[in-house]
CSV table of C-alpha atoms and ligand atoms in Angstrom, one decimal:
chain,number,residue,atom,x,y,z
A,30,MET,CA,16.7,-6.9,7.2
A,31,GLY,CA,18.3,-8.8,10.0
A,32,PHE,CA,15.6,-8.3,12.7
A,33,THR,CA,15.9,-11.0,15.3
A,34,PHE,CA,12.3,-11.7,16.2
A,35,ARG,CA,9.5,-12.6,13.9
A,36,VAL,CA,6.0,-13.4,14.7
A,37,GLN,CA,4.0,-15.4,12.1
A,38,PRO,CA,0.8,-13.7,11.1
A,39,GLU,CA,-1.3,-16.7,12.0
A,40,GLN,CA,0.1,-16.7,15.5
A,41,MET,CA,-0.3,-13.0,16.0
A,42,ASP,CA,-2.1,-11.8,19.1
A,43,ASN,CA,-1.1,-9.3,21.7
A,44,THR,CA,0.5,-11.7,24.1
A,45,ASP,CA,2.8,-13.1,21.4
A,46,LEU,CA,3.7,-9.5,20.5
A,47,GLU,CA,4.4,-8.7,24.2
A,48,LYS,CA,6.9,-11.5,24.3
A,49,ALA,CA,8.6,-10.3,21.1
A,50,MET,CA,8.8,-6.8,22.4
A,51,GLU,CA,10.2,-8.0,25.7
A,52,LYS,CA,13.1,-9.5,23.9
A,53,LEU,CA,13.6,-6.7,21.4
A,54,LEU,CA,13.3,-3.6,23.7
A,55,PRO,CA,15.2,-2.4,26.8
A,56,GLU,CA,13.3,-3.0,30.0
A,57,ARG,CA,12.1,0.6,30.4
A,58,ARG,CA,10.9,0.8,26.8
A,59,TYR,CA,9.1,-2.5,27.2
A,60,ARG,CA,7.3,-1.4,30.3
A,61,HIS,CA,6.3,1.8,28.5
A,62,SER,CA,5.0,-0.3,25.6
A,63,LEU,CA,2.9,-2.4,27.9
A,64,GLY,CA,1.6,0.8,29.5
A,65,VAL,CA,0.6,2.2,26.1
A,66,GLU,CA,-1.0,-1.2,25.1
A,67,TYR,CA,-3.4,-1.3,28.0
A,68,THR,CA,-4.0,2.5,28.2
A,69,ALA,CA,-4.9,2.3,24.5
A,70,GLY,CA,-7.1,-0.7,25.2
A,71,ALA,CA,-8.9,1.3,28.0
A,72,LEU,CA,-9.4,4.3,25.7
A,73,ALA,CA,-10.7,2.0,23.0
A,74,MET,CA,-13.3,0.6,25.4
A,75,ARG,CA,-14.3,4.1,26.4
A,76,TYR,CA,-14.7,5.4,22.8
A,77,GLY,CA,-16.0,2.3,21.1
A,78,ALA,CA,-12.9,1.6,19.0
A,79,ALA,CA,-11.7,-2.0,18.3
A,80,THR,CA,-10.0,-3.0,21.6
A,81,GLU,CA,-7.8,-5.7,20.0
A,82,LYS,CA,-6.5,-3.3,17.4
A,83,ALA,CA,-5.7,-0.8,20.1
A,84,LEU,CA,-3.8,-3.4,22.1
A,85,ILE,CA,-1.7,-4.5,19.1
A,86,ALA,CA,-1.0,-0.9,18.0
A,87,GLY,CA,-0.1,-0.1,21.6
A,88,ILE,CA,2.4,-2.9,22.2
A,89,LEU,CA,4.1,-2.4,18.8
A,90,HIS,CA,4.1,1.4,18.5
A,91,ASP,CA,7.7,1.8,19.6
A,92,CYS,CA,9.0,-1.5,18.0
A,93,ALA,CA,11.6,0.5,15.9
A,94,LYS,CA,12.8,2.4,18.9
A,95,ALA,CA,15.6,-0.3,19.3
A,96,PHE,CA,17.3,1.4,16.3
A,97,ARG,CA,18.7,4.9,16.2
A,98,GLY,CA,21.0,7.4,14.5
A,99,ASN,CA,22.7,6.3,11.3
A,100,ASP,CA,21.5,2.7,11.9
A,101,ILE,CA,17.8,3.6,11.6
A,102,ILE,CA,18.5,5.8,8.5
A,103,ARG,CA,20.3,2.9,6.9
A,104,ARG,CA,17.5,0.5,7.7
A,105,CYS,CA,15.0,2.9,6.1
A,106,ASP,CA,17.1,3.2,3.0
A,107,GLU,CA,17.3,-0.6,2.8
A,108,CYS,CA,13.5,-0.9,3.1
A,109,GLY,CA,12.8,1.8,0.6
A,110,ILE,CA,11.3,4.1,3.2
A,111,SER,CA,11.7,7.7,2.1
A,112,LEU,CA,12.7,10.2,4.8
A,113,THR,CA,12.3,13.9,4.9
A,114,ASP,CA,15.2,16.3,5.6
A,115,THR,CA,13.7,16.9,9.1
A,116,GLU,CA,13.7,13.2,9.8
A,117,ARG,CA,17.3,12.8,8.6
A,118,SER,CA,18.4,15.5,10.9
A,119,ASN,CA,16.1,14.5,13.8
A,120,THR,CA,16.3,10.8,13.8
A,121,ALA,CA,14.1,10.4,16.9
A,122,LEU,CA,11.2,10.9,14.6
A,123,ILE,CA,12.0,8.0,12.3
A,124,HIS,CA,10.8,5.2,14.6
A,125,ALA,CA,7.2,5.9,13.8
A,126,LYS,CA,7.7,5.3,10.0
A,127,LEU,CA,10.0,2.3,10.4
A,128,GLY,CA,7.8,0.9,13.2
A,129,ALA,CA,4.7,1.0,10.9
A,130,TYR,CA,6.8,-0.9,8.2
A,131,MET,CA,8.1,-3.4,10.8
A,132,ALA,CA,4.5,-4.0,12.1
A,133,GLU,CA,3.5,-5.0,8.6
A,134,HIS,CA,6.6,-6.9,7.4
A,135,ASN,CA,8.1,-8.3,10.6
A,136,TYR,CA,5.1,-8.8,12.8
A,137,GLY,CA,2.5,-9.7,10.3
A,138,VAL,CA,0.1,-6.9,10.9
A,139,GLN,CA,-2.1,-6.4,7.8
A,140,ASP,CA,-4.7,-4.1,9.3
A,141,GLU,CA,-4.3,-0.6,7.9
A,142,GLU,CA,-5.8,1.1,10.9
A,143,ILE,CA,-3.2,-0.5,13.2
A,144,ILE,CA,-0.3,0.3,10.8
A,145,SER,CA,-1.4,4.0,10.5
A,146,ALA,CA,-1.8,4.4,14.3
A,147,ILE,CA,1.8,3.4,14.6
A,148,ARG,CA,2.8,5.6,11.7
A,149,TRP,CA,1.4,8.7,13.2
A,150,HIS,CA,2.0,8.1,16.9
A,151,THR,CA,4.9,10.6,17.3
A,152,THR,CA,3.8,13.7,15.4
A,153,GLY,CA,0.1,13.1,15.1
A,154,ARG,CA,-1.6,14.6,12.0
A,155,PRO,CA,-4.6,16.7,11.1
A,156,GLY,CA,-7.8,14.6,11.0
A,157,MET,CA,-6.6,11.6,12.8
A,158,THR,CA,-8.7,8.4,12.9
A,159,LEU,CA,-10.1,7.4,16.3
A,160,LEU,CA,-7.4,4.7,16.7
A,161,GLU,CA,-4.6,7.1,15.8
A,162,LYS,CA,-5.8,9.6,18.4
A,163,ILE,CA,-6.1,6.8,21.0
A,164,VAL,CA,-2.5,5.5,20.5
A,165,PHE,CA,-1.1,9.1,20.2
A,166,THR,CA,-2.8,9.9,23.5
A,167,ALA,CA,-2.0,6.7,25.3
A,168,ASP,CA,1.7,7.2,24.4
A,169,TYR,CA,1.6,10.5,26.4
A,170,ILE,CA,-0.5,9.4,29.4
A,171,GLU,CA,0.4,5.8,30.1
A,172,PRO,CA,1.0,5.1,33.8
A,173,HIS,CA,4.9,5.0,33.6
A,174,ARG,CA,5.1,8.5,32.0
A,175,ASP,CA,6.2,11.4,34.3
A,176,ARG,CA,7.3,14.1,31.9
A,177,ALA,CA,4.5,16.6,32.4
A,178,ASP,CA,3.4,18.1,35.7
A,179,ASN,CA,-0.2,18.2,34.7
A,180,LEU,CA,-0.5,14.5,33.6
A,181,PRO,CA,-3.3,13.8,36.1
A,182,GLU,CA,-5.4,16.5,34.4
A,183,ILE,CA,-4.6,15.2,30.9
A,184,ARG,CA,-5.3,11.6,31.9
A,185,GLU,CA,-8.8,12.7,33.1
A,186,MET,CA,-9.3,14.8,30.0
A,187,ALA,CA,-8.3,11.8,27.7
A,188,PHE,CA,-11.3,9.9,29.0
A,189,ASN,CA,-13.7,12.8,28.9
A,190,ASP,CA,-12.7,14.7,25.7
A,191,LEU,CA,-10.2,13.0,23.4
A,192,ASP,CA,-9.9,15.8,20.9
A,193,ARG,CA,-9.1,18.3,23.6
A,194,ALA,CA,-6.5,16.0,25.1
A,195,VAL,CA,-4.9,15.6,21.7
A,196,ALA,CA,-4.8,19.4,21.3
A,197,VAL,CA,-3.3,19.9,24.8
A,198,ILE,CA,-0.7,17.1,24.2
A,199,LEU,CA,0.4,18.7,20.9
A,200,GLU,CA,0.6,22.1,22.5
A,201,GLN,CA,2.8,20.9,25.3
A,202,THR,CA,4.9,18.8,22.9
A,203,LEU,CA,5.6,21.9,20.8
A,204,GLU,CA,6.4,24.0,23.8
A,205,PHE,CA,8.9,21.3,25.0
A,206,LEU,CA,10.5,20.9,21.6
A,207,LYS,CA,10.9,24.7,21.1
A,208,GLY,CA,12.7,24.7,24.5
A,209,CYS,CA,15.1,22.0,23.2
A,210,GLY,CA,15.9,24.0,20.1
A,211,ASN,CA,15.6,20.9,17.9
A,212,GLU,CA,14.0,21.2,14.4
A,213,ILE,CA,10.3,20.5,14.8
A,214,ASP,CA,8.5,18.3,12.3
A,215,PRO,CA,5.9,20.4,10.4
A,216,GLY,CA,3.4,17.5,11.0
A,217,THR,CA,3.4,18.3,14.7
A,218,GLN,CA,2.6,22.0,14.1
A,219,GLU,CA,-0.1,21.1,11.5
A,220,ALA,CA,-1.7,18.6,13.8
A,221,TYR,CA,-1.7,21.2,16.6
A,222,ASP,CA,-3.2,23.9,14.3
A,223,TYR,CA,-6.0,21.5,13.3
A,224,TYR,CA,-6.9,20.3,16.8
A,225,SER,CA,-6.7,23.7,18.4
A,226,GLU,CA,-9.0,25.1,15.7
A,227,LEU,CA,-11.4,22.1,16.1
A,228,ILE,CA,-11.7,22.7,19.8
A,229,LYS,CA,-12.3,26.5,19.3
A,230,ASN,CA,-15.0,26.0,16.7
A,231,ARG,CA,-16.8,23.6,18.9
A,232,GLU,CA,-17.2,26.2,21.7
B,9,DGI,O1,8.8,7.1,21.4
B,9,DGI,P1,8.4,7.8,22.7
B,9,DGI,O2,9.5,8.4,23.5
B,9,DGI,O3,7.4,7.0,23.5
B,9,DGI,O4,7.5,9.1,22.3
B,9,DGI,P2,7.4,9.7,20.8
B,9,DGI,O5,7.1,8.7,19.8
B,9,DGI,O6,6.4,10.9,20.9
B,9,DGI,O7,8.8,10.3,20.5
B,9,DGI,C1,9.2,11.5,21.1
B,9,DGI,C2,10.6,11.8,20.7
B,9,DGI,O8,10.6,12.4,19.4
B,9,DGI,C3,11.2,12.7,21.7
B,9,DGI,O9,12.5,12.3,21.8
B,9,DGI,C4,11.1,14.1,21.0
B,9,DGI,C5,11.3,13.7,19.5
B,9,DGI,N1,10.8,14.6,18.6
B,9,DGI,C6,11.6,15.3,17.8
B,9,DGI,N2,11.0,16.1,17.0
B,9,DGI,C7,9.7,16.0,17.2
B,9,DGI,C8,9.5,15.0,18.2
B,9,DGI,N3,8.3,14.6,18.7
B,9,DGI,C9,7.3,15.2,18.1
B,9,DGI,N4,6.0,14.9,18.5
B,9,DGI,N5,7.3,16.2,17.1
B,9,DGI,C10,8.5,16.6,16.6
B,9,DGI,O10,8.6,17.4,15.8
B,10,FE,FE1,7.4,6.6,20.0
B,11,FE,FE1,6.0,5.5,23.0
């Protein structure tokens, strides 16, 4: 597929992957990926998930972000990755799917939990695994992020009540996307409905 950097599976650990991402991604995106890597690692320690898997999913989660627009669509077509109409018209969504594919085929990740954490990191989905929730949340709260005014509150919540943090992040993401007027992926709405209901039923 013409990707420049390859990490052999037998060499794979998070420091090799950091070097590969540093070469592949623009500086800001690389720093964000490091932030997600170590925030996911911290959340994994807090919730008893596999820390090494969280680090690998975190550093790789935006590996397909180097590609955009028609280029990312073409790459998906070449790899046999099927895209929904929403993804074709809203290409910012596609890096999650292509990233999961690249983690497996370009960076030698064989672990299904890591691959699916990358796959669902943008929209989330109903009934996420612990690792999926950790990477989804780390993406929003890592130290370089400054998009939401209430990030200090969400950061604290992430370490106290992960499901509630997921629900709040989805709520704020939907609000933001509605303001943009872009087509919203049904997965984001479904994930929000699921986690807001989960929180309500717990109370
Ligand atoms: O890749 P990041 O910038 O770190 O964050 P991300 O993977 O959450 O991607 C967010 C981008 O995707 C942002 O530009 C908004 C865009 N987007 C478009 N439609 C949707 C969407 N994000 C979500 N979560 N849901 C959508 O329906
Ligand atoms: Fe992303
Ligand atoms: Fe990200």
